[in-house]
């Protein structure tokens, strides 16, 4: 009896092992090179073990196959394709977009399993995604962002007052999160989050729950990588019910306040109200649009601000030159308007270089939605099956010496007009910090507006330096999905006498 039991267990283990490695020759059969995967881990074990940030694991593979345009990898047992060549990246994200128009998370949720996240434009697919994007695009026009500038200015003033009240080094990610929470809350929901007055404001805590990768999230990702067929009959919930209720109520209350008090302002909320009247959108659909904007503007922008302020603090010459430009524009133009800030060329260079040196995440992903072909070097054809996940490792592309001289060096001048500006790198398909093609970040203009205004406010009013609490060189925290440094970025702020 015991022998039969042990034999059954052994047979099950052998069968499971065979299942794990069954597709490991997938890329070899298709003539695409790649690293040898490990049973149960594939090529990206730290995605689940969290011993190393996934960006570093992908970068190792990227460099190991430096001369290859494509690399076949495995997430546990699921084949994925790393696209490295800039021309192929352009083909996936722009030229052949019709075959790669969805992202990986779109397979995991729907409106029934996750009413809020499932209605988020980021999650939508096909024609529904296109329709929702067309609805929202006008809300991010320069004219509407200009209307929001006074609100951003007000929060910038709060930021300065808060820093002046502190007498020690500040965690810049935490500082930037306070700023972006107040800005986005004011611009979307017309509410004051009071982040500079309250330690844990409700809207900020709810926002954290929207973007954080919980243990449950990792379990879901692990299961769908181990058993990909699960996605076909099981959808998951990523946003907790209480968070859904919280943001829906905020949206309903904001709209009610405007209607009851006849408040008219050509901002994002006004655009959503017009959409609601024209298309009879539900409160939940409005909340989904609001949450999409909030999640994008709150977390990613605070990471960008934190990294950029670090780069400015760590490079005194850059800081001095940027401050001179800011003061010059203020003197000549008489203030800090949306248009005046947009004219700051060196500010653009500094921000673009920081975005290059410090990617927000490890990669973009695109899902192949129909069988297609990619054309590599020497016109070699690669057949891509529907359902294949495409990985675009922009963290590695931005630090590749083939495209950037001395890529580890922070050098804003590489983006100056004499070198062709940012367009020179965009035309080569090697700089796309906000994504590329039709699924490029919809809120990019707004994100840049609040990021630039924060940087200008800090550099104008403070001399900043890196505090010894900061662990240099910066190293990605393996327990975070986005790329944030271990231990945080701690800076000192010294008020500039006027």
PDB file of N, CA and C in Angstrom, residues 195-236:
ATOM      1  N   UNK A 195      -2.604  66.507   2.142  1.00  0.00           N
ATOM      2  CA  UNK A 195      -1.462  65.625   2.365  1.00  0.00           C
ATOM      3  C   UNK A 195      -0.363  66.265   3.200  1.00  0.00           C
ATOM      4  N   UNK A 196      -0.245  67.590   3.141  1.00  0.00           N
ATOM      5  CA  UNK A 196       0.801  68.271   3.903  1.00  0.00           C
ATOM      6  C   UNK A 196       0.386  68.541   5.347  1.00  0.00           C
ATOM      7  N   UNK A 197      -0.881  68.257   5.650  1.00  0.00           N
ATOM      8  CA  UNK A 197      -1.379  68.480   7.004  1.00  0.00           C
ATOM      9  C   UNK A 197      -1.702  67.181   7.727  1.00  0.00           C
ATOM     10  N   UNK A 198      -2.067  66.162   6.966  1.00  0.00           N
ATOM     11  CA  UNK A 198      -2.486  64.892   7.545  1.00  0.00           C
ATOM     12  C   UNK A 198      -1.461  63.806   7.204  1.00  0.00           C
ATOM     13  N   UNK A 199      -1.122  63.001   8.169  1.00  0.00           N
ATOM     14  CA  UNK A 199      -0.107  61.972   7.963  1.00  0.00           C
ATOM     15  C   UNK A 199      -0.539  60.936   6.939  1.00  0.00           C
ATOM     16  N   UNK A 200      -1.782  60.464   7.061  1.00  0.00           N
ATOM     17  CA  UNK A 200      -2.278  59.457   6.132  1.00  0.00           C
ATOM     18  C   UNK A 200      -3.680  59.834   5.640  1.00  0.00           C
ATOM     19  N   UNK A 201      -3.759  60.806   4.717  1.00  0.00           N
ATOM     20  CA  UNK A 201      -5.081  61.186   4.197  1.00  0.00           C
ATOM     21  C   UNK A 201      -5.765  60.012   3.500  1.00  0.00           C
ATOM     22  N   UNK A 202      -7.074  59.950   3.624  1.00  0.00           N
ATOM     23  CA  UNK A 202      -7.830  58.796   3.119  1.00  0.00           C
ATOM     24  C   UNK A 202      -7.633  58.578   1.624  1.00  0.00           C
ATOM     25  N   UNK A 203      -7.653  59.665   0.863  1.00  0.00           N
ATOM     26  CA  UNK A 203      -7.566  59.511  -0.588  1.00  0.00           C
ATOM     27  C   UNK A 203      -6.194  58.977  -0.999  1.00  0.00           C
ATOM     28  N   UNK A 204      -5.175  59.360  -0.258  1.00  0.00           N
ATOM     29  CA  UNK A 204      -3.835  58.871  -0.586  1.00  0.00           C
ATOM     30  C   UNK A 204      -3.697  57.384  -0.243  1.00  0.00           C
ATOM     31  N   UNK A 205      -4.240  56.983   0.903  1.00  0.00           N
ATOM     32  CA  UNK A 205      -4.171  55.578   1.278  1.00  0.00           C
ATOM     33  C   UNK A 205      -4.957  54.706   0.296  1.00  0.00           C
ATOM     34  N   UNK A 206      -6.112  55.229  -0.152  1.00  0.00           N
ATOM     35  CA  UNK A 206      -6.886  54.502  -1.156  1.00  0.00           C
ATOM     36  C   UNK A 206      -6.110  54.425  -2.465  1.00  0.00           C
ATOM     37  N   UNK A 207      -5.397  55.516  -2.799  1.00  0.00           N
ATOM     38  CA  UNK A 207      -4.582  55.530  -4.007  1.00  0.00           C
ATOM     39  C   UNK A 207      -3.466  54.511  -3.956  1.00  0.00           C
ATOM     40  N   UNK A 208      -2.849  54.362  -2.783  1.00  0.00           N
ATOM     41  CA  UNK A 208      -1.788  53.354  -2.632  1.00  0.00           C
ATOM     42  C   UNK A 208      -2.329  51.952  -2.926  1.00  0.00           C
ATOM     43  N   UNK A 209      -3.537  51.690  -2.439  1.00  0.00           N
ATOM     44  CA  UNK A 209      -4.123  50.364  -2.652  1.00  0.00           C
ATOM     45  C   UNK A 209      -4.421  50.105  -4.122  1.00  0.00           C
ATOM     46  N   UNK A 210      -4.602  51.189  -4.884  1.00  0.00           N
ATOM     47  CA  UNK A 210      -4.852  51.035  -6.312  1.00  0.00           C
ATOM     48  C   UNK A 210      -3.614  50.538  -7.055  1.00  0.00           C
ATOM     49  N   UNK A 211      -2.436  51.029  -6.647  1.00  0.00           N
ATOM     50  CA  UNK A 211      -1.228  50.771  -7.433  1.00  0.00           C
ATOM     51  C   UNK A 211      -0.276  49.754  -6.810  1.00  0.00           C
ATOM     52  N   UNK A 212      -0.504  49.392  -5.542  1.00  0.00           N
ATOM     53  CA  UNK A 212       0.450  48.486  -4.905  1.00  0.00           C
ATOM     54  C   UNK A 212       0.277  47.047  -5.388  1.00  0.00           C
ATOM     55  N   UNK A 213       1.381  46.326  -5.478  1.00  0.00           N
ATOM     56  CA  UNK A 213       1.363  44.915  -5.819  1.00  0.00           C
ATOM     57  C   UNK A 213       1.349  44.136  -4.508  1.00  0.00           C
ATOM     58  N   UNK A 214       0.202  43.596  -4.164  1.00  0.00           N
ATOM     59  CA  UNK A 214       0.053  42.870  -2.918  1.00  0.00           C
ATOM     60  C   UNK A 214       0.510  41.421  -3.089  1.00  0.00           C
ATOM     61  N   UNK A 215       0.538  40.707  -1.982  1.00  0.00           N
ATOM     62  CA  UNK A 215       0.870  39.285  -2.015  1.00  0.00           C
ATOM     63  C   UNK A 215      -0.117  38.544  -2.908  1.00  0.00           C
ATOM     64  N   UNK A 216      -1.387  38.938  -2.830  1.00  0.00           N
ATOM     65  CA  UNK A 216      -2.418  38.314  -3.663  1.00  0.00           C
ATOM     66  C   UNK A 216      -2.138  38.539  -5.141  1.00  0.00           C
ATOM     67  N   UNK A 217      -1.683  39.749  -5.481  1.00  0.00           N
ATOM     68  CA  UNK A 217      -1.353  40.055  -6.874  1.00  0.00           C
ATOM     69  C   UNK A 217      -0.266  39.125  -7.391  1.00  0.00           C
ATOM     70  N   UNK A 218       0.781  38.949  -6.583  1.00  0.00           N
ATOM     71  CA  UNK A 218       1.873  38.071  -7.001  1.00  0.00           C
ATOM     72  C   UNK A 218       1.409  36.627  -7.141  1.00  0.00           C
ATOM     73  N   UNK A 219       0.518  36.200  -6.258  1.00  0.00           N
ATOM     74  CA  UNK A 219      -0.012  34.841  -6.350  1.00  0.00           C
ATOM     75  C   UNK A 219      -0.780  34.652  -7.652  1.00  0.00           C
ATOM     76  N   UNK A 220      -1.580  35.664  -8.014  1.00  0.00           N
ATOM     77  CA  UNK A 220      -2.343  35.595  -9.262  1.00  0.00           C
ATOM     78  C   UNK A 220      -1.407  35.509 -10.459  1.00  0.00           C
ATOM     79  N   UNK A 221      -0.394  36.378 -10.486  1.00  0.00           N
ATOM     80  CA  UNK A 221       0.551  36.373 -11.594  1.00  0.00           C
ATOM     81  C   UNK A 221       1.317  35.047 -11.667  1.00  0.00           C
ATOM     82  N   UNK A 222       1.634  34.509 -10.498  1.00  0.00           N
ATOM     83  CA  UNK A 222       2.325  33.225 -10.448  1.00  0.00           C
ATOM     84  C   UNK A 222       1.451  32.114 -11.027  1.00  0.00           C
ATOM     85  N   UNK A 223       0.193  32.095 -10.643  1.00  0.00           N
ATOM     86  CA  UNK A 223      -0.719  31.046 -11.096  1.00  0.00           C
ATOM     87  C   UNK A 223      -0.949  31.104 -12.601  1.00  0.00           C
ATOM     88  N   UNK A 224      -1.135  32.334 -13.147  1.00  0.00           N
ATOM     89  CA  UNK A 224      -1.422  32.424 -14.583  1.00  0.00           C
ATOM     90  C   UNK A 224      -0.168  32.146 -15.412  1.00  0.00           C
ATOM     91  N   UNK A 225       1.025  32.343 -14.820  1.00  0.00           N
ATOM     92  CA  UNK A 225       2.255  31.971 -15.521  1.00  0.00           C
ATOM     93  C   UNK A 225       2.448  30.461 -15.487  1.00  0.00           C
ATOM     94  N   UNK A 226       2.056  29.856 -14.364  1.00  0.00           N
ATOM     95  CA  UNK A 226       2.198  28.409 -14.212  1.00  0.00           C
ATOM     96  C   UNK A 226       1.122  27.662 -14.985  1.00  0.00           C
ATOM     97  N   UNK A 227      -0.095  28.202 -14.946  1.00  0.00           N
ATOM     98  CA  UNK A 227      -1.228  27.570 -15.636  1.00  0.00           C
ATOM     99  C   UNK A 227      -1.912  28.617 -16.523  1.00  0.00           C
ATOM    100  N   UNK A 228      -1.345  28.936 -17.685  1.00  0.00           N
ATOM    101  CA  UNK A 228      -1.881  30.005 -18.535  1.00  0.00           C
ATOM    102  C   UNK A 228      -3.340  29.822 -18.932  1.00  0.00           C
ATOM    103  N   UNK A 229      -3.806  28.577 -18.997  1.00  0.00           N
ATOM    104  CA  UNK A 229      -5.183  28.312 -19.416  1.00  0.00           C
ATOM    105  C   UNK A 229      -6.206  28.875 -18.432  1.00  0.00           C
ATOM    106  N   UNK A 230      -5.761  29.189 -17.199  1.00  0.00           N
ATOM    107  CA  UNK A 230      -6.668  29.737 -16.187  1.00  0.00           C
ATOM    108  C   UNK A 230      -7.311  31.027 -16.672  1.00  0.00           C
ATOM    109  N   UNK A 231      -6.555  31.828 -17.445  1.00  0.00           N
ATOM    110  CA  UNK A 231      -7.042  33.130 -17.905  1.00  0.00           C
ATOM    111  C   UNK A 231      -8.285  33.014 -18.777  1.00  0.00           C
ATOM    112  N   UNK A 232      -8.465  31.847 -19.395  1.00  0.00           N
ATOM    113  CA  UNK A 232      -9.585  31.697 -20.325  1.00  0.00           C
ATOM    114  C   UNK A 232     -10.935  31.558 -19.634  1.00  0.00           C
ATOM    115  N   UNK A 233     -10.919  31.071 -18.401  1.00  0.00           N
ATOM    116  CA  UNK A 233     -12.211  30.877 -17.730  1.00  0.00           C
ATOM    117  C   UNK A 233     -12.299  31.532 -16.352  1.00  0.00           C
ATOM    118  N   UNK A 234     -11.205  32.176 -15.905  1.00  0.00           N
ATOM    119  CA  UNK A 234     -11.216  32.820 -14.600  1.00  0.00           C
ATOM    120  C   UNK A 234     -10.669  34.231 -14.689  1.00  0.00           C
ATOM    121  N   UNK A 235     -11.456  35.216 -14.208  1.00  0.00           N
ATOM    122  CA  UNK A 235     -11.006  36.596 -14.127  1.00  0.00           C
ATOM    123  C   UNK A 235     -10.822  36.972 -12.666  1.00  0.00           C
ATOM    124  N   UNK A 236      -9.985  37.962 -12.420  1.00  0.00           N
ATOM    125  CA  UNK A 236      -9.589  38.263 -11.048  1.00  0.00           C
ATOM    126  C   UNK A 236      -9.965  39.694 -10.652  1.00  0.00           C
TER     127      UNK A 236
END
